[in-house]
XYZ file of C-alpha atoms in Angstrom:
319
model
C 251.748 134.145 120.980
C 255.164 135.532 121.797
C 255.076 138.637 123.997
C 258.560 139.528 122.768
C 257.045 140.157 119.326
C 254.952 143.090 120.529
C 255.402 146.103 118.281
C 255.907 149.500 119.847
C 253.534 152.380 119.095
C 254.368 155.821 120.484
C 256.787 154.178 122.879
C 254.287 151.596 124.174
C 254.769 147.892 123.429
C 251.155 147.226 122.511
C 250.648 145.789 118.988
C 250.584 142.049 118.298
C 250.291 140.820 114.709
C 248.570 137.463 114.347
C 250.895 135.268 112.295
C 248.266 132.861 110.928
C 245.683 135.238 109.482
C 243.344 132.379 108.625
C 243.093 131.088 112.182
C 239.718 131.221 113.903
C 239.802 134.173 116.367
C 237.893 132.055 118.909
C 240.412 129.204 118.622
C 243.256 131.714 118.847
C 241.751 133.167 122.010
C 241.437 129.717 123.586
C 245.071 128.946 122.785
C 246.542 132.291 123.830
C 244.313 133.479 126.681
C 246.925 133.009 129.423
C 249.597 134.932 127.516
C 247.145 137.749 126.787
C 246.105 138.003 130.433
C 249.782 138.127 131.457
C 250.450 140.984 129.019
C 247.414 142.941 130.224
C 248.506 142.536 133.839
C 251.943 143.862 132.916
C 251.166 146.654 130.438
C 247.416 147.296 130.654
C 247.034 147.481 126.878
C 247.106 145.179 123.855
C 246.095 145.733 120.221
C 245.667 142.409 118.395
C 245.793 142.856 114.643
C 245.646 140.628 111.585
C 242.565 138.411 111.775
C 240.798 137.933 108.445
C 237.375 138.109 110.093
C 236.104 138.384 113.654
C 232.486 137.257 113.796
C 230.285 139.584 115.858
C 228.507 136.612 117.422
C 231.847 135.179 118.588
C 233.166 138.465 119.995
C 231.599 137.978 123.430
C 233.216 134.572 123.843
C 236.551 135.809 122.518
C 236.555 138.776 124.859
C 235.557 136.695 127.873
C 238.498 134.367 127.235
C 241.030 137.145 126.698
C 239.879 139.257 129.652
C 239.700 136.212 131.902
C 236.117 136.638 133.129
C 232.484 136.625 132.105
C 231.319 139.879 130.559
C 229.170 142.219 132.644
C 226.024 144.250 132.004
C 226.091 147.978 131.355
C 223.826 149.326 134.099
C 223.651 152.949 135.305
C 224.488 154.098 131.789
C 225.652 157.536 130.757
C 225.539 157.242 126.954
C 223.224 155.708 124.337
C 224.230 152.236 123.145
C 222.619 149.206 121.533
C 223.054 145.773 123.089
C 223.772 143.184 120.413
C 223.542 140.123 122.664
C 226.069 138.216 124.781
C 226.696 141.477 126.714
C 228.293 143.084 123.677
C 227.325 146.685 122.920
C 227.854 149.249 120.219
C 230.281 151.997 121.149
C 228.598 155.248 122.258
C 226.120 156.353 119.619
C 226.718 160.097 119.721
C 226.515 161.949 116.407
C 229.532 161.382 114.196
C 230.472 165.077 114.256
C 231.081 164.988 118.024
C 234.278 164.328 119.931
C 233.943 162.017 122.917
C 236.525 163.183 125.499
C 238.991 160.838 127.163
C 237.473 158.866 130.029
C 237.750 155.652 132.006
C 234.524 153.715 131.539
C 232.029 154.269 134.394
C 234.524 156.294 136.446
C 231.589 158.535 137.381
C 230.279 155.596 139.430
C 231.401 153.737 142.548
C 231.885 150.559 140.516
C 233.247 149.979 137.067
C 234.737 147.336 134.751
C 238.427 146.861 135.387
C 238.854 145.456 131.858
C 237.336 146.578 128.560
C 237.685 145.397 124.969
C 236.852 146.867 121.563
C 236.379 145.325 118.125
C 236.550 147.403 114.946
C 234.080 145.909 112.465
C 233.778 148.864 110.078
C 236.512 151.459 109.809
C 235.363 155.035 109.200
C 236.169 156.627 105.866
C 237.953 159.437 107.688
C 239.097 159.796 111.326
C 236.981 157.875 113.859
C 239.916 156.603 115.892
C 239.702 155.648 119.564
C 242.455 157.671 121.266
C 243.890 156.272 124.482
C 245.776 157.881 127.345
C 247.544 156.669 130.447
C 245.770 157.541 133.725
C 249.117 157.462 135.567
C 250.574 160.103 133.282
C 247.433 162.224 133.558
C 247.682 162.122 137.360
C 251.296 163.269 137.281
C 250.712 165.969 134.647
C 247.749 167.600 136.391
C 249.093 170.344 138.709
C 249.417 169.247 142.324
C 247.139 171.984 143.666
C 244.310 170.799 141.367
C 244.856 167.172 142.339
C 244.849 168.032 146.031
C 241.551 169.938 145.869
C 239.807 167.182 143.900
C 241.156 164.453 146.186
C 240.079 166.358 149.289
C 236.611 167.385 148.132
C 235.781 164.509 145.729
C 233.222 164.977 142.932
C 229.441 165.188 142.960
C 227.680 164.033 139.799
C 224.184 165.482 139.335
C 221.930 163.985 136.678
C 218.398 164.834 135.534
C 216.943 162.114 133.347
C 214.804 162.963 130.328
C 214.685 162.603 126.566
C 217.026 165.587 126.298
C 219.853 163.254 127.336
C 218.894 159.758 128.513
C 215.624 158.742 130.199
C 215.957 156.931 133.526
C 214.409 153.805 132.017
C 217.394 153.470 129.681
C 220.015 154.407 132.262
C 218.808 151.901 134.842
C 217.487 149.331 132.343
C 214.088 149.076 134.027
C 210.636 150.690 134.000
C 210.129 150.023 137.707
C 210.717 153.033 139.971
C 211.126 150.713 142.968
C 214.034 148.980 141.234
C 215.651 152.343 140.543
C 215.303 153.375 144.172
C 216.722 150.053 145.370
C 219.726 150.386 143.045
C 220.370 153.940 144.204
C 220.101 153.003 147.880
C 222.549 150.124 147.395
C 225.064 152.402 145.663
C 224.961 155.554 147.812
C 223.082 157.505 145.148
C 220.634 160.143 146.346
C 217.490 159.758 144.216
C 214.719 162.341 144.077
C 211.541 162.317 141.966
C 210.967 165.918 140.909
C 208.132 167.429 138.824
C 210.478 167.037 135.843
C 211.335 163.399 136.546
C 214.248 161.706 138.307
C 217.275 163.547 139.693
C 220.270 161.728 141.205
C 223.343 162.907 143.063
C 226.374 160.768 143.819
C 229.736 161.663 145.354
C 232.680 159.644 144.100
C 236.453 159.543 143.899
C 238.672 161.860 141.886
C 241.759 159.636 142.010
C 242.591 156.020 142.762
C 245.452 153.742 143.687
C 245.530 150.861 141.218
C 244.923 147.641 143.178
C 247.645 145.688 141.370
C 250.302 148.227 140.378
C 249.847 150.668 143.311
C 250.109 153.569 140.850
C 248.163 156.771 141.517
C 245.546 157.335 138.807
C 243.378 160.255 137.731
C 240.005 158.511 137.642
C 236.812 160.518 137.223
C 234.589 162.193 134.644
C 234.286 165.660 136.152
C 235.469 167.252 132.896
C 233.035 165.226 130.786
C 229.849 165.625 132.870
C 230.414 169.313 133.648
C 228.206 171.722 131.723
C 231.339 173.446 130.360
C 231.890 170.346 128.195
C 228.958 171.418 126.025
C 229.168 173.759 123.077
C 228.745 177.301 124.420
C 225.544 178.028 122.460
C 223.925 174.764 123.553
C 225.057 175.327 127.133
C 223.511 178.801 127.263
C 220.270 177.579 125.694
C 219.911 174.690 128.152
C 220.570 176.885 131.168
C 218.075 179.478 129.898
C 215.376 176.869 129.271
C 215.950 174.439 132.146
C 217.908 176.325 134.790
C 221.194 175.000 136.154
C 219.525 172.671 138.672
C 217.696 170.825 135.897
C 220.562 170.341 133.433
C 220.797 166.753 132.157
C 224.194 166.380 133.841
C 226.677 168.504 135.723
C 229.479 168.148 138.259
C 230.374 169.939 141.469
C 232.832 169.279 144.226
C 231.562 166.816 146.786
C 230.627 169.622 149.178
C 228.359 171.117 146.498
C 230.676 174.008 145.635
C 231.234 174.837 141.951
C 234.200 173.584 139.935
C 236.001 176.346 138.057
C 235.689 175.613 134.303
C 239.251 176.918 133.854
C 240.475 174.095 136.096
C 238.567 171.580 133.983
C 240.182 173.099 130.886
C 243.583 172.326 132.413
C 242.518 168.697 132.831
C 241.236 168.566 129.256
C 244.531 170.009 128.025
C 246.452 167.294 129.888
C 244.369 164.617 128.185
C 244.813 166.270 124.784
C 248.551 166.541 125.305
C 249.072 162.970 126.490
C 246.627 160.950 124.374
C 247.811 158.780 121.503
C 245.772 157.707 118.502
C 246.268 154.748 116.175
C 244.365 154.167 112.938
C 241.791 151.413 113.267
C 242.020 148.465 110.906
C 238.973 146.265 110.441
C 238.933 143.237 112.794
C 241.345 144.919 115.223
C 240.889 143.919 118.873
C 241.881 146.499 121.491
C 242.091 145.329 125.106
C 242.550 147.804 127.968
C 242.918 147.882 131.708
C 240.087 150.389 132.186
C 241.739 151.873 135.262
C 245.178 152.383 133.703
C 243.953 153.690 130.337
C 241.260 156.076 129.169
C 239.649 156.011 125.756
C 237.721 158.508 123.636
C 236.434 158.912 120.082
C 237.266 161.212 117.216
C 234.558 162.600 114.917
C 234.319 160.660 111.681
C 232.975 160.542 108.149
C 231.214 157.601 106.539
C 230.075 154.488 108.348
C 231.807 153.264 111.502
C 231.090 150.247 113.679
C 233.044 149.553 116.860
C 231.782 147.048 119.424
C 232.635 146.919 123.116
C 232.414 144.512 126.042
C 233.436 144.859 129.688
C 234.553 142.468 132.444
C 235.753 142.172 136.034
C 233.662 144.675 137.958
C 235.632 146.543 140.604
C 234.262 148.721 143.356
C 235.472 150.727 146.312
C 234.007 150.171 149.773
C 230.929 152.309 150.350
C 231.370 155.117 152.841
């Protein structure tokens, strides 16, 4: 492939059109993996377009070649997914009427994939795009006083696991409580078995310095986990039934103090203002540096099938 042939979209050189549409995507990946890795290191994003057919069973191998590493498991989950084999998953299976806000995958954790890839197998009849946004721009657009408070206090993620959201067996991919406790201990997660089930608390970063580019990044899911992200009627019902301490998920500052929902609205507005959205075409491959770029999902009509795989786990030193 020729990096000079990248097509610009919304000012980002990110789209590559495969010239030989009949070429095997796996063979193409083997031949072009070094060029793809170079582009991702430079720009953090690449949309490969034009294959006649990308076989689902080959996607894991293709992605591993293009991301330059073996794919990783999706442990300590926050959304429902189906594993299809070869560490390839369906995209989040929330109802098609719901928006999924912008987020960096697993940025609620102390470790995450540094690379992520998507394959569009079935394009929705209407909407259903995967908007992206630049974490560097988000950092710079969020007012300095908000950044400073989040950086100073960090973010506490509180989760109560049940069938209302996700049971702990699905999140931790085990039915063994001892395995859950061992995972939590190894990852600085406070785990508590309550009369209602498992509750965890974990304090993590609000921002990051990218290890390769040295750019400052907004990197967390405070806006997504916070109860204010829910529809107001649902939010009020859950609080009335469960009480705030037992909500499926919520966020606080690291010292346990509340986060003003109006501040989170500012962050959401920054993401809405800075995100860009391209129309999926079937057999599109989207590759992202998961630290430099967020992704989300529009509501959609009709059937939609987008697959995802992740690679190159990155973690910060434990405190």
